Tab-separated table of C-alpha atoms in Angstrom:
chain	number	residue	atom	x	y	z
A	165	UNK	CA	0.000	0.000	0.000
A	166	UNK	CA	1.290	3.487	-0.888
A	167	UNK	CA	2.202	5.852	1.930
A	168	UNK	CA	1.606	9.583	2.226
A	169	UNK	CA	3.881	11.281	4.742
A	170	UNK	CA	3.976	14.900	5.849
A	171	UNK	CA	7.249	16.163	7.311
A	172	UNK	CA	8.104	19.555	8.785
A	173	UNK	CA	10.146	21.367	11.380
A	174	UNK	CA	13.331	23.334	11.853
A	175	UNK	CA	14.495	25.181	8.755
A	176	UNK	CA	18.043	23.922	9.286
A	177	UNK	CA	16.892	20.382	8.448
A	178	UNK	CA	14.495	20.984	5.558
A	179	UNK	CA	16.925	20.982	2.628
A	180	UNK	CA	18.335	17.635	3.634
A	181	UNK	CA	14.853	16.273	4.361
A	182	UNK	CA	13.844	17.093	0.787
A	183	UNK	CA	16.907	15.320	-0.600
A	184	UNK	CA	16.204	12.274	1.564
A	185	UNK	CA	12.549	12.294	0.503
A	186	UNK	CA	13.489	12.496	-3.193
A	187	UNK	CA	15.903	9.590	-2.858
A	188	UNK	CA	13.366	7.541	-0.907
A	189	UNK	CA	10.551	8.091	-3.426
A	190	UNK	CA	12.846	7.132	-6.309
A	191	UNK	CA	13.031	3.736	-4.642
A	192	UNK	CA	9.356	3.797	-3.665
A	193	UNK	CA	7.613	5.716	-6.483
A	194	UNK	CA	4.088	4.982	-5.248
A	195	UNK	CA	4.759	6.809	-1.977
A	196	UNK	CA	4.296	10.568	-1.515
A	197	UNK	CA	6.308	12.686	0.923
A	198	UNK	CA	5.488	16.352	1.488
A	199	UNK	CA	8.099	18.524	3.235
A	200	UNK	CA	6.482	21.686	4.569
A	201	UNK	CA	8.119	25.138	4.826
A	202	UNK	CA	9.821	26.020	8.115
A	203	UNK	CA	7.751	25.430	11.249
A	204	UNK	CA	10.631	25.678	13.718
A	205	UNK	CA	11.409	22.961	16.246
A	206	UNK	CA	8.638	23.891	18.686
A	207	UNK	CA	6.138	24.150	15.821
A	208	UNK	CA	7.108	20.698	14.619
A	209	UNK	CA	6.700	19.218	18.080
A	210	UNK	CA	3.277	20.817	18.571
A	211	UNK	CA	2.141	19.698	15.108
A	212	UNK	CA	3.384	16.166	15.772
A	213	UNK	CA	1.501	16.024	19.056
A	214	UNK	CA	-1.660	17.230	17.292
A	215	UNK	CA	-1.307	14.576	14.590
A	216	UNK	CA	-0.703	17.148	11.843
A	217	UNK	CA	2.752	15.772	11.011
A	218	UNK	CA	3.826	12.202	10.455
A	219	UNK	CA	7.443	13.137	11.168
A	220	UNK	CA	8.757	16.247	12.901
A	221	UNK	CA	12.272	17.659	12.578
A	222	UNK	CA	13.647	19.298	15.697
A	223	UNK	CA	16.962	20.802	16.709
A	224	UNK	CA	16.266	20.249	20.382
A	225	UNK	CA	15.284	17.250	22.500
A	226	UNK	CA	11.797	16.920	23.919
A	227	UNK	CA	10.740	18.506	27.193
A	228	UNK	CA	9.037	16.475	29.908
A	229	UNK	CA	5.547	17.638	28.971
A	230	UNK	CA	6.199	16.790	25.306
A	231	UNK	CA	7.324	13.301	26.265
A	232	UNK	CA	4.202	12.983	28.395
A	233	UNK	CA	2.133	13.850	25.315
A	234	UNK	CA	3.222	10.580	23.728
A	235	UNK	CA	6.090	11.790	21.555
A	236	UNK	CA	9.495	10.263	20.895
A	237	UNK	CA	12.608	12.122	19.658
A	238	UNK	CA	15.504	10.227	18.096
A	239	UNK	CA	18.759	11.999	17.259
A	240	UNK	CA	19.750	11.204	13.692
A	241	UNK	CA	22.491	13.688	12.748
A	242	UNK	CA	24.715	16.588	13.796
A	243	UNK	CA	26.140	19.591	11.962
A	244	UNK	CA	28.124	22.706	12.940
A	245	UNK	CA	26.360	25.980	13.662
A	246	UNK	CA	28.394	28.724	11.998
A	247	UNK	CA	28.767	32.415	11.346
A	248	UNK	CA	28.371	32.866	7.592
A	249	UNK	CA	28.806	35.560	4.952
A	250	UNK	CA	27.983	35.766	1.244
A	251	UNK	CA	30.424	33.739	-0.830
A	252	UNK	CA	31.832	36.839	-2.543
A	253	UNK	CA	32.654	38.549	0.773
A	254	UNK	CA	36.408	38.744	1.353
A	255	UNK	CA	36.242	37.426	4.907
A	256	UNK	CA	37.524	33.981	5.832
A	257	UNK	CA	37.091	34.005	9.588
A	258	UNK	CA	35.989	35.893	12.677
A	259	UNK	CA	36.684	35.749	16.380
A	260	UNK	CA	34.160	35.452	19.193
A	261	UNK	CA	35.346	38.852	20.422
A	262	UNK	CA	34.888	40.410	16.990
A	263	UNK	CA	31.345	39.050	16.634
A	264	UNK	CA	30.400	40.273	20.122
A	265	UNK	CA	31.659	43.731	19.165
A	266	UNK	CA	29.620	43.662	15.938
A	267	UNK	CA	26.428	42.713	17.761
A	268	UNK	CA	27.036	45.339	20.452
A	269	UNK	CA	27.624	48.093	17.907
A	270	UNK	CA	31.247	48.613	18.972
A	271	UNK	CA	32.449	47.489	15.534
A	272	UNK	CA	30.814	48.297	12.212
A	273	UNK	CA	33.330	47.312	9.535
A	274	UNK	CA	35.305	44.288	8.406
A	275	UNK	CA	39.136	44.444	8.521
A	276	UNK	CA	39.215	45.614	4.881
A	277	UNK	CA	37.038	48.605	5.796
A	278	UNK	CA	33.793	47.396	4.194
A	279	UNK	CA	30.592	47.720	6.271
A	280	UNK	CA	29.555	44.747	8.399
A	281	UNK	CA	25.849	44.117	8.977
A	282	UNK	CA	24.926	41.464	11.564
A	283	UNK	CA	21.608	39.698	10.997
A	284	UNK	CA	19.737	38.970	14.218
A	285	UNK	CA	16.934	36.572	15.079
A	286	UNK	CA	14.012	36.811	17.457
A	287	UNK	CA	14.739	36.257	21.136
A	288	UNK	CA	14.757	32.557	21.999
A	289	UNK	CA	15.850	31.337	18.559
A	290	UNK	CA	17.891	28.158	18.996
A	291	UNK	CA	20.828	29.368	16.873
A	292	UNK	CA	21.007	32.515	18.994
A	293	UNK	CA	20.852	30.495	22.201
A	294	UNK	CA	23.808	28.461	20.949
A	295	UNK	CA	26.066	31.425	20.212
A	296	UNK	CA	25.130	33.139	23.480
A	297	UNK	CA	26.951	30.261	25.184
A	298	UNK	CA	30.262	31.208	23.547
A	299	UNK	CA	31.116	33.870	26.143
A	300	UNK	CA	29.516	36.262	28.654
A	301	UNK	CA	30.414	39.119	26.302
A	302	UNK	CA	28.560	37.406	23.434
A	303	UNK	CA	25.527	36.819	25.644
A	304	UNK	CA	25.432	40.487	26.645
A	305	UNK	CA	26.046	41.687	23.079
A	306	UNK	CA	23.191	39.630	21.639
A	307	UNK	CA	20.820	40.784	24.357
A	308	UNK	CA	21.785	44.350	23.444
A	309	UNK	CA	21.452	43.653	19.708
A	310	UNK	CA	17.881	42.422	20.189
A	311	UNK	CA	17.043	45.925	21.456
A	312	UNK	CA	19.017	47.929	18.889
A	313	UNK	CA	16.881	49.605	16.221
A	314	UNK	CA	17.775	49.205	12.567
A	315	UNK	CA	19.493	45.809	12.606
A	316	UNK	CA	18.199	43.406	9.938
A	317	UNK	CA	16.024	40.773	11.599
A	318	UNK	CA	15.048	37.337	10.298
A	319	UNK	CA	12.320	35.090	11.655
A	320	UNK	CA	13.170	31.768	10.000
A	321	UNK	CA	16.342	29.927	9.082
A	322	UNK	CA	15.627	30.417	5.382
A	323	UNK	CA	14.975	34.146	5.799
A	324	UNK	CA	18.299	34.418	7.614
A	325	UNK	CA	20.316	32.956	4.753
A	326	UNK	CA	18.304	34.949	2.197
A	327	UNK	CA	19.403	38.140	3.965
A	328	UNK	CA	23.015	37.025	4.365
A	329	UNK	CA	23.134	36.391	0.614
A	330	UNK	CA	21.457	39.663	-0.370
A	331	UNK	CA	22.501	42.365	2.128
A	332	UNK	CA	25.988	43.795	1.436
A	333	UNK	CA	28.397	43.023	4.286
A	334	UNK	CA	25.887	40.795	6.089
A	335	UNK	CA	26.926	38.154	8.596
A	336	UNK	CA	24.588	35.783	10.371
A	337	UNK	CA	24.188	32.422	12.023
A	338	UNK	CA	23.184	29.265	10.167
A	339	UNK	CA	24.397	25.677	9.845
A	340	UNK	CA	26.700	23.873	7.470
A	341	UNK	CA	23.764	21.512	6.884
A	342	UNK	CA	21.523	24.271	5.552
A	343	UNK	CA	24.246	25.844	3.408
A	344	UNK	CA	25.181	22.579	1.725
A	345	UNK	CA	21.740	20.995	1.410
A	346	UNK	CA	20.224	24.103	-0.198
A	347	UNK	CA	23.288	25.030	-2.273
A	348	UNK	CA	23.427	28.471	-0.693
A	349	UNK	CA	25.960	31.021	-1.957
A	350	UNK	CA	27.475	31.400	1.491
A	351	UNK	CA	30.802	30.845	3.198
A	352	UNK	CA	30.955	29.274	6.665
A	353	UNK	CA	33.612	31.241	8.560
A	354	UNK	CA	36.443	29.985	10.681
A	355	UNK	CA	35.875	30.868	14.330
A	356	UNK	CA	38.982	31.924	16.237
A	357	UNK	CA	41.009	30.312	13.452
A	358	UNK	CA	39.207	26.949	13.549
A	359	UNK	CA	37.291	25.501	10.590
A	360	UNK	CA	33.777	24.181	11.359
A	361	UNK	CA	34.499	20.593	10.335
A	362	UNK	CA	33.284	17.282	11.726
A	363	UNK	CA	36.788	16.448	12.978
A	364	UNK	CA	37.173	19.789	14.747
A	365	UNK	CA	33.722	19.472	16.312
A	366	UNK	CA	34.456	15.970	17.549
A	367	UNK	CA	37.846	16.971	18.983
A	368	UNK	CA	36.464	20.063	20.711
A	369	UNK	CA	38.687	22.422	18.700
A	370	UNK	CA	35.499	23.985	17.323
A	371	UNK	CA	33.166	24.983	20.196
A	372	UNK	CA	30.998	22.113	21.396
A	373	UNK	CA	28.274	24.700	22.092
A	374	UNK	CA	27.961	25.112	18.317
A	375	UNK	CA	27.240	21.483	17.476
A	376	UNK	CA	23.659	21.338	16.203
A	377	UNK	CA	21.798	18.119	16.973
A	378	UNK	CA	18.870	17.042	14.822
A	379	UNK	CA	16.001	14.860	16.053
A	380	UNK	CA	13.209	12.922	14.355
A	381	UNK	CA	9.979	13.445	16.287
A	382	UNK	CA	7.270	10.783	16.080
A	383	UNK	CA	4.533	9.306	18.168
A	384	UNK	CA	5.654	6.440	20.373
A	385	UNK	CA	3.889	4.116	17.915
A	386	UNK	CA	4.751	5.496	14.454
A	387	UNK	CA	3.053	4.029	11.402
A	388	UNK	CA	4.718	1.567	9.077
A	389	UNK	CA	5.424	4.245	6.441
A	390	UNK	CA	7.179	6.468	8.976
A	391	UNK	CA	9.241	3.527	10.191
A	392	UNK	CA	10.324	2.656	6.648
A	393	UNK	CA	11.397	6.242	5.944
A	394	UNK	CA	13.354	6.400	9.211
A	395	UNK	CA	15.053	3.124	8.282
A	396	UNK	CA	15.999	4.674	4.943
A	397	UNK	CA	17.569	7.684	6.698
A	398	UNK	CA	19.778	5.268	8.621
A	399	UNK	CA	20.629	3.182	5.558
A	400	UNK	CA	23.866	3.425	3.581
A	401	UNK	CA	22.175	5.663	0.992
A	402	UNK	CA	20.590	7.893	3.626
A	403	UNK	CA	23.840	8.201	5.557
A	404	UNK	CA	25.659	9.170	2.360
A	405	UNK	CA	23.152	11.966	1.755
A	406	UNK	CA	23.645	13.197	5.316
A	407	UNK	CA	27.416	13.227	4.926
A	408	UNK	CA	27.198	15.022	1.582
A	409	UNK	CA	25.135	17.776	3.209
A	410	UNK	CA	27.435	18.588	6.094
A	411	UNK	CA	26.224	16.132	8.727
A	412	UNK	CA	27.689	13.304	10.671
A	413	UNK	CA	25.736	10.621	12.469
A	414	UNK	CA	25.870	10.237	16.266
């Protein structure tokens, strides 16, 4: 019997989810998988609990009340969270101190003298929460940036990368997974001289606070179609797609 699955969640995972769905349906052409636009992690969890999604994509684990609602979250991949600029920008790396100064308004140009425009997210965004953990100065700077008028603001992961690509001098926070899975014209920056690679994340050379974890959210008794798709994600072909889009498996 053909399956119809609806998937949605964090914008950081959607590009890869589409690639996985395309590969899966090539093997199972009678099945239909719909990947919705960004719902965010919390939106995916709420929609999963309400039965609106067959499979949710989250970048955070479940809370106690979400577990009590009959949901299950399984980590399936990891990818670095990064500061990124447009590919044509002549910047290869930043420091935590430099980024804190940019967010706080103490710095407004790149080393070559071109304007620097930090893109901010709404308070509570998971990418923002990650980079706030880099230092007390970064935490304070981002809190200040959220109150500064005139800074470009994005409300989804896709809107963030759209603005990084289009606003001259822009810098913002995204993931290697999103950049690679969507073929974005962006450069992931070195941070304090360290490349955001799997090896550097695993060794701790790149900040462990910036390792993004991705979870599949289902009911505790997922249907057969959901189980088959999850098995495909963990298969050799699914794992290859994950690796090709900037992930590694836990």
